[in-house]
Amino acid sequence: NFLTGTIPEKLYDLNKLQQLSLGFNDLTGTISTKLGQLRNLKGLHLNDLLLYGTIPSEIGQLTFLSQLFTHNNAFTGTIPNEITQLTFLRQWTHFETLTTGTLPYDIGNLQDLEILYLNKNRLSGPLPPSFYNLSRLQQFRAWENRNLLQEPFSTGFNGTIASEIGNMKALVSFIAEKNSFEGELPVEFGSLTELEVVYFRFNDITGESPFCDADIPNLARQEYMSIEMDCLEENGVSEVNCQCCNVCCSDITDVCRDQG
């Protein structure tokens, strides 16, 4: 496609529209607050454009929305809390933007959410308690939110992973490298039988990996595709003890080695 200019204001008057796909164009400008008029939208694709500014709070009025693509733009500001009103949302890809702040406190309201991609933003703070209510979430990607080299600066997601992650039975991948998560991962993480991919390298995770102990129920049946953590020994010491990791890294030296 070769669309240029800004999103026409008249487009927001199409209140019976169910699908709007504008991705992979050279459209620029901001998203109008009139977005809320498109109340019948089920799919909104605004990815790979040249949009900037904030995502308007009126997005919360699109209550039938099931698919939202806002990645690869220059969005700034924070994620509007009103996005948690999109209770039919199944996919949200919002990566490679300049979005800052934390995940909305009520993110767990998105009970149908299956895919959440938040990598390469400038998000920070701990995962809110309601995050662990996303029982249908299959793929969570949040790598490289830590960025201390370019404005806006961010230390990335931080805090510990709560034991309530054991509620997320559908989880297949959890990719969170290059953030500031800390502490020991709970044993409940290792009991998720659908889990295949876990990346926590370049964080502050410590202690025993919950993914290698065959005595944990269901764990012996699991065949992980890939586990990457900060388990590389430096002077005989590693941050994480992970005998089953495919790749071990050091957050100190930024070095990784294949353990295969």
mmCIF file of C-alpha atoms in Angstrom:
data_model
loop_
_atom_site.group_PDB
_atom_site.id
_atom_site.type_symbol
_atom_site.label_atom_id
_atom_site.label_comp_id
_atom_site.label_asym_id
_atom_site.label_seq_id
_atom_site.Cartn_x
_atom_site.Cartn_y
_atom_site.Cartn_z
ATOM 1 C CA ASN A 1 0.000 0.000 0.000
ATOM 2 C CA PHE A 2 1.091 3.591 -0.568
ATOM 3 C CA LEU A 3 -1.290 5.698 1.515
ATOM 4 C CA THR A 4 0.218 8.950 2.745
ATOM 5 C CA GLY A 5 -0.948 11.938 4.757
ATOM 6 C CA THR A 6 -3.060 11.676 7.892
ATOM 7 C CA ILE A 7 -6.037 9.499 8.754
ATOM 8 C CA PRO A 8 -9.071 11.341 7.279
ATOM 9 C CA GLU A 9 -11.464 12.703 9.896
ATOM 10 C CA LYS A 10 -14.444 11.494 7.853
ATOM 11 C CA LEU A 11 -13.299 7.920 8.331
ATOM 12 C CA TYR A 12 -14.364 8.151 11.981
ATOM 13 C CA ASP A 13 -17.959 8.729 10.848
ATOM 14 C CA LEU A 14 -18.227 5.167 9.485
ATOM 15 C CA ASN A 15 -19.909 3.918 12.630
ATOM 16 C CA LYS A 16 -20.999 0.608 11.073
ATOM 17 C CA LEU A 17 -17.452 -0.337 10.103
ATOM 18 C CA GLN A 18 -16.301 -3.654 11.573
ATOM 19 C CA GLN A 19 -12.761 -3.942 10.200
ATOM 20 C CA LEU A 20 -10.242 -1.146 9.671
ATOM 21 C CA SER A 21 -6.831 -2.141 8.310
ATOM 22 C CA LEU A 22 -4.439 0.706 7.537
ATOM 23 C CA GLY A 23 -1.145 -1.016 8.315
ATOM 24 C CA PHE A 24 2.034 -0.875 6.238
ATOM 25 C CA ASN A 25 1.496 2.623 4.857
ATOM 26 C CA ASP A 26 3.093 6.031 5.282
ATOM 27 C CA LEU A 27 0.219 7.539 7.224
ATOM 28 C CA THR A 28 1.338 10.007 9.861
ATOM 29 C CA GLY A 29 -0.224 12.215 12.536
ATOM 30 C CA THR A 30 -2.193 11.253 15.622
ATOM 31 C CA ILE A 31 -5.238 9.095 16.314
ATOM 32 C CA SER A 32 -8.302 11.303 16.712
ATOM 33 C CA THR A 33 -10.437 11.204 19.837
ATOM 34 C CA LYS A 34 -13.267 10.481 17.389
ATOM 35 C CA LEU A 35 -11.993 6.907 17.316
ATOM 36 C CA GLY A 36 -14.639 6.078 19.904
ATOM 37 C CA GLN A 37 -17.348 6.626 17.275
ATOM 38 C CA LEU A 38 -16.349 3.388 15.516
ATOM 39 C CA ARG A 39 -18.261 1.374 18.081
ATOM 40 C CA ASN A 40 -18.810 -1.677 15.851
ATOM 41 C CA LEU A 41 -15.144 -2.300 15.114
ATOM 42 C CA LYS A 42 -13.933 -5.847 15.704
ATOM 43 C CA GLY A 43 -10.508 -5.428 14.134
ATOM 44 C CA LEU A 44 -8.282 -2.327 14.202
ATOM 45 C CA HIS A 45 -4.919 -2.549 12.417
ATOM 46 C CA LEU A 46 -2.813 0.586 12.800
ATOM 47 C CA ASN A 47 0.557 -1.140 12.674
ATOM 48 C CA ASP A 48 3.706 -0.175 10.767
ATOM 49 C CA LEU A 49 2.703 3.439 10.212
ATOM 50 C CA LEU A 50 4.227 6.786 11.188
ATOM 51 C CA LEU A 51 1.724 7.649 13.909
ATOM 52 C CA TYR A 52 2.782 9.561 17.015
ATOM 53 C CA GLY A 53 1.204 11.058 20.120
ATOM 54 C CA THR A 54 -0.833 9.060 22.589
ATOM 55 C CA ILE A 55 -3.450 6.369 22.148
ATOM 56 C CA PRO A 56 -6.683 8.204 23.038
ATOM 57 C CA SER A 57 -8.726 7.043 26.011
ATOM 58 C CA GLU A 58 -11.735 6.810 23.692
ATOM 59 C CA ILE A 59 -10.364 3.480 22.507
ATOM 60 C CA GLY A 60 -12.178 2.025 25.492
ATOM 61 C CA GLN A 61 -15.474 2.680 23.690
ATOM 62 C CA LEU A 62 -14.667 0.023 21.053
ATOM 63 C CA THR A 63 -16.175 -2.693 23.185
ATOM 64 C CA PHE A 64 -16.527 -5.259 20.358
ATOM 65 C CA LEU A 65 -12.845 -5.090 19.463
ATOM 66 C CA SER A 66 -11.123 -8.472 19.381
ATOM 67 C CA GLN A 67 -7.937 -7.627 17.468
ATOM 68 C CA LEU A 68 -5.789 -4.531 17.988
ATOM 69 C CA PHE A 69 -2.489 -3.931 16.180
ATOM 70 C CA THR A 70 -0.671 -0.726 17.143
ATOM 71 C CA HIS A 71 2.948 -1.842 16.788
ATOM 72 C CA ASN A 72 5.784 -0.158 14.917
ATOM 73 C CA ASN A 73 4.759 3.446 15.476
ATOM 74 C CA ALA A 74 6.170 6.422 17.376
ATOM 75 C CA PHE A 75 3.483 6.505 20.064
ATOM 76 C CA THR A 76 4.438 8.234 23.310
ATOM 77 C CA GLY A 77 2.730 8.630 26.661
ATOM 78 C CA THR A 78 1.193 5.820 28.661
ATOM 79 C CA ILE A 79 -1.248 3.023 27.933
ATOM 80 C CA PRO A 80 -4.748 4.392 28.630
ATOM 81 C CA ASN A 81 -6.541 2.614 31.475
ATOM 82 C CA GLU A 82 -9.647 2.530 29.297
ATOM 83 C CA ILE A 83 -8.077 -0.211 27.196
ATOM 84 C CA THR A 84 -9.044 -2.604 29.996
ATOM 85 C CA GLN A 85 -12.680 -2.095 28.973
ATOM 86 C CA LEU A 86 -12.095 -4.112 25.783
ATOM 87 C CA THR A 87 -13.272 -7.364 27.309
ATOM 88 C CA PHE A 88 -13.572 -9.174 23.940
ATOM 89 C CA LEU A 89 -9.958 -8.409 23.025
ATOM 90 C CA ARG A 90 -8.027 -11.531 22.014
ATOM 91 C CA GLN A 91 -4.893 -10.078 20.404
ATOM 92 C CA TRP A 92 -3.008 -6.877 21.147
ATOM 93 C CA THR A 93 0.360 -6.234 19.534
ATOM 94 C CA HIS A 94 1.959 -3.025 20.756
ATOM 95 C CA PHE A 95 5.705 -3.279 20.254
ATOM 96 C CA GLU A 96 8.480 -1.014 18.997
ATOM 97 C CA THR A 97 6.933 2.238 20.196
ATOM 98 C CA LEU A 98 8.036 4.903 22.694
ATOM 99 C CA THR A 99 5.212 4.144 25.125
ATOM 100 C CA THR A 100 6.158 4.674 28.774
ATOM 101 C CA GLY A 101 4.602 3.982 32.158
ATOM 102 C CA THR A 102 3.194 0.799 33.619
ATOM 103 C CA LEU A 103 0.659 -1.790 32.569
ATOM 104 C CA PRO A 104 -2.879 -0.709 33.546
ATOM 105 C CA TYR A 105 -3.783 -1.959 37.008
ATOM 106 C CA ASP A 106 -6.910 -3.698 35.688
ATOM 107 C CA ILE A 107 -5.219 -5.420 32.722
ATOM 108 C CA GLY A 108 -6.690 -8.661 34.086
ATOM 109 C CA ASN A 109 -10.146 -7.534 32.908
ATOM 110 C CA LEU A 110 -9.107 -8.690 29.425
ATOM 111 C CA GLN A 111 -10.222 -12.245 30.146
ATOM 112 C CA ASP A 112 -10.260 -13.314 26.470
ATOM 113 C CA LEU A 113 -6.733 -12.098 25.767
ATOM 114 C CA GLU A 114 -4.562 -14.763 24.116
ATOM 115 C CA ILE A 115 -1.697 -12.747 22.627
ATOM 116 C CA LEU A 116 0.007 -9.740 24.235
ATOM 117 C CA TYR A 117 3.141 -8.344 22.589
ATOM 118 C CA LEU A 118 4.754 -5.415 24.410
ATOM 119 C CA ASN A 119 8.410 -5.797 23.417
ATOM 120 C CA LYS A 120 10.751 -2.921 22.642
ATOM 121 C CA ASN A 121 8.742 -0.161 24.296
ATOM 122 C CA ARG A 122 9.773 1.902 27.316
ATOM 123 C CA LEU A 123 7.390 0.293 29.804
ATOM 124 C CA SER A 124 8.377 -0.148 33.440
ATOM 125 C CA GLY A 125 7.144 -1.164 36.872
ATOM 126 C CA PRO A 126 5.944 -4.529 38.173
ATOM 127 C CA LEU A 127 3.303 -6.687 36.562
ATOM 128 C CA PRO A 128 0.034 -5.712 38.312
ATOM 129 C CA PRO A 129 -1.664 -8.413 40.421
ATOM 130 C CA SER A 130 -4.535 -8.684 37.927
ATOM 131 C CA PHE A 131 -2.081 -9.703 35.187
ATOM 132 C CA TYR A 132 -2.146 -13.206 36.607
ATOM 133 C CA ASN A 133 -5.902 -13.393 35.976
ATOM 134 C CA LEU A 134 -5.237 -13.653 32.228
ATOM 135 C CA SER A 135 -5.986 -17.368 32.260
ATOM 136 C CA ARG A 136 -6.328 -17.618 28.458
ATOM 137 C CA LEU A 137 -3.088 -15.812 27.660
ATOM 138 C CA GLN A 138 -0.861 -17.978 25.470
ATOM 139 C CA GLN A 139 1.917 -15.649 24.355
ATOM 140 C CA PHE A 140 3.463 -12.824 26.372
ATOM 141 C CA ARG A 141 6.343 -10.940 24.804
ATOM 142 C CA ALA A 142 7.868 -8.054 26.695
ATOM 143 C CA TRP A 143 11.543 -8.146 25.913
ATOM 144 C CA GLU A 144 13.815 -5.116 25.805
ATOM 145 C CA ASN A 145 11.748 -2.549 27.647
ATOM 146 C CA ARG A 146 14.910 -1.647 29.541
ATOM 147 C CA ASN A 147 16.615 1.151 27.637
ATOM 148 C CA LEU A 148 19.145 3.382 29.347
ATOM 149 C CA LEU A 149 20.792 4.689 26.180
ATOM 150 C CA GLN A 150 18.034 6.642 24.426
ATOM 151 C CA GLU A 151 15.207 8.856 25.629
ATOM 152 C CA PRO A 152 12.712 8.156 26.965
ATOM 153 C CA PHE A 153 14.840 6.126 29.381
ATOM 154 C CA SER A 154 13.390 3.091 31.091
ATOM 155 C CA THR A 155 14.588 0.396 33.494
ATOM 156 C CA GLY A 156 11.969 -1.947 32.034
ATOM 157 C CA PHE A 157 9.574 -4.195 33.896
ATOM 158 C CA ASN A 158 10.708 -4.962 37.429
ATOM 159 C CA GLY A 159 9.659 -6.657 40.652
ATOM 160 C CA THR A 160 9.148 -10.367 41.191
ATOM 161 C CA ILE A 161 7.018 -12.905 39.356
ATOM 162 C CA ALA A 162 4.152 -13.855 41.683
ATOM 163 C CA SER A 163 3.192 -17.436 42.495
ATOM 164 C CA GLU A 164 -0.213 -16.666 40.955
ATOM 165 C CA ILE A 165 1.413 -17.214 37.579
ATOM 166 C CA GLY A 166 0.345 -20.792 38.186
ATOM 167 C CA ASN A 167 -3.188 -19.630 37.259
ATOM 168 C CA MET A 168 -2.077 -18.945 33.683
ATOM 169 C CA LYS A 169 -2.584 -22.524 32.484
ATOM 170 C CA ALA A 170 -2.678 -21.660 28.762
ATOM 171 C CA LEU A 171 0.716 -19.932 28.743
ATOM 172 C CA VAL A 172 3.000 -21.192 25.960
ATOM 173 C CA SER A 173 5.683 -18.493 25.850
ATOM 174 C CA PHE A 174 6.930 -15.876 28.315
ATOM 175 C CA ILE A 175 9.664 -13.769 26.742
ATOM 176 C CA ALA A 176 10.975 -11.051 29.026
ATOM 177 C CA GLU A 177 14.680 -10.654 28.407
ATOM 178 C CA LYS A 178 16.360 -7.276 28.968
ATOM 179 C CA ASN A 179 14.141 -5.999 31.777
ATOM 180 C CA SER A 180 14.700 -5.661 35.534
ATOM 181 C CA PHE A 181 12.734 -8.579 36.952
ATOM 182 C CA GLU A 182 14.298 -9.802 40.182
ATOM 183 C CA GLY A 183 14.205 -12.514 42.801
ATOM 184 C CA GLU A 184 13.534 -16.218 42.450
ATOM 185 C CA LEU A 185 10.941 -17.533 40.015
ATOM 186 C CA PRO A 186 8.115 -19.367 41.823
ATOM 187 C CA VAL A 187 7.793 -23.153 41.556
ATOM 188 C CA GLU A 188 4.274 -22.625 40.181
ATOM 189 C CA PHE A 189 5.899 -21.260 37.026
ATOM 190 C CA GLY A 190 7.467 -24.653 36.418
ATOM 191 C CA SER A 191 4.146 -26.487 36.720
ATOM 192 C CA LEU A 192 2.591 -24.889 33.605
ATOM 193 C CA THR A 193 2.206 -27.853 31.282
ATOM 194 C CA GLU A 194 1.740 -25.865 28.036
ATOM 195 C CA LEU A 195 4.848 -23.737 28.544
ATOM 196 C CA GLU A 196 7.484 -24.116 25.807
ATOM 197 C CA VAL A 197 9.534 -20.912 25.662
ATOM 198 C CA VAL A 198 10.905 -18.942 28.636
ATOM 199 C CA TYR A 199 13.445 -16.126 28.192
ATOM 200 C CA PHE A 200 14.627 -14.264 31.294
ATOM 201 C CA ARG A 201 18.192 -13.511 30.315
ATOM 202 C CA PHE A 202 19.579 -10.072 31.194
ATOM 203 C CA ASN A 203 17.366 -9.541 34.248
ATOM 204 C CA ASP A 204 18.060 -9.794 37.974
ATOM 205 C CA ILE A 205 16.528 -13.246 38.494
ATOM 206 C CA THR A 206 18.355 -15.347 41.090
ATOM 207 C CA GLY A 207 18.173 -18.736 42.797
ATOM 208 C CA GLU A 208 16.939 -22.064 41.465
ATOM 209 C CA SER A 209 15.197 -22.345 38.120
ATOM 210 C CA PRO A 210 11.725 -23.889 38.557
ATOM 211 C CA PHE A 211 11.930 -25.522 35.135
ATOM 212 C CA CYS A 212 14.414 -28.313 35.840
ATOM 213 C CA ASP A 213 13.099 -30.179 38.892
ATOM 214 C CA ALA A 214 11.461 -33.423 37.772
ATOM 215 C CA ASP A 215 9.884 -33.820 41.225
ATOM 216 C CA ILE A 216 7.496 -30.945 40.560
ATOM 217 C CA PRO A 217 4.104 -32.330 39.396
ATOM 218 C CA ASN A 218 3.756 -32.448 35.588
ATOM 219 C CA LEU A 219 7.275 -31.138 35.062
ATOM 220 C CA ALA A 220 8.776 -34.458 33.972
ATOM 221 C CA ARG A 221 6.357 -34.592 31.005
ATOM 222 C CA GLN A 222 7.341 -31.200 29.693
ATOM 223 C CA GLU A 223 9.650 -30.810 26.719
ATOM 224 C CA TYR A 224 10.700 -27.201 26.629
ATOM 225 C CA MET A 225 11.677 -25.794 23.264
ATOM 226 C CA SER A 226 13.909 -23.122 24.757
ATOM 227 C CA ILE A 227 14.837 -21.778 28.192
ATOM 228 C CA GLU A 228 17.265 -18.866 28.436
ATOM 229 C CA MET A 229 18.348 -17.365 31.755
ATOM 230 C CA ASP A 230 21.321 -15.702 33.467
ATOM 231 C CA CYS A 231 22.895 -19.029 34.409
ATOM 232 C CA LEU A 232 26.374 -18.554 32.923
ATOM 233 C CA GLU A 233 29.056 -19.141 35.542
ATOM 234 C CA GLU A 234 31.474 -16.291 36.150
ATOM 235 C CA ASN A 235 34.313 -17.250 38.503
ATOM 236 C CA GLY A 236 32.346 -20.325 39.533
ATOM 237 C CA VAL A 237 29.165 -18.372 40.377
ATOM 238 C CA SER A 238 25.962 -17.850 38.398
ATOM 239 C CA GLU A 239 22.878 -15.765 39.185
ATOM 240 C CA VAL A 240 20.531 -18.652 38.398
ATOM 241 C CA ASN A 241 21.041 -22.387 38.743
ATOM 242 C CA CYS A 242 19.450 -23.811 35.607
ATOM 243 C CA GLN A 243 20.781 -27.197 34.524
ATOM 244 C CA CYS A 244 18.145 -27.553 31.794
ATOM 245 C CA CYS A 245 18.651 -24.163 30.125
ATOM 246 C CA ASN A 246 19.376 -24.143 26.406
ATOM 247 C CA VAL A 247 21.205 -20.824 26.629
ATOM 248 C CA CYS A 248 23.004 -19.380 29.646
ATOM 249 C CA CYS A 249 23.936 -15.703 29.848
ATOM 250 C CA SER A 250 25.648 -13.266 32.163
ATOM 251 C CA ASP A 251 23.931 -9.962 32.900
ATOM 252 C CA ILE A 252 27.315 -8.623 33.996
ATOM 253 C CA THR A 253 29.311 -9.297 30.841
ATOM 254 C CA ASP A 254 26.417 -9.478 28.322
ATOM 255 C CA VAL A 255 27.756 -12.815 27.124
ATOM 256 C CA CYS A 256 25.616 -15.854 26.213
ATOM 257 C CA ARG A 257 26.569 -19.455 25.512
ATOM 258 C CA ASP A 258 24.606 -22.322 24.003
ATOM 259 C CA GLN A 259 24.341 -25.136 26.513
ATOM 260 C CA GLY A 260 23.014 -27.634 23.975
#
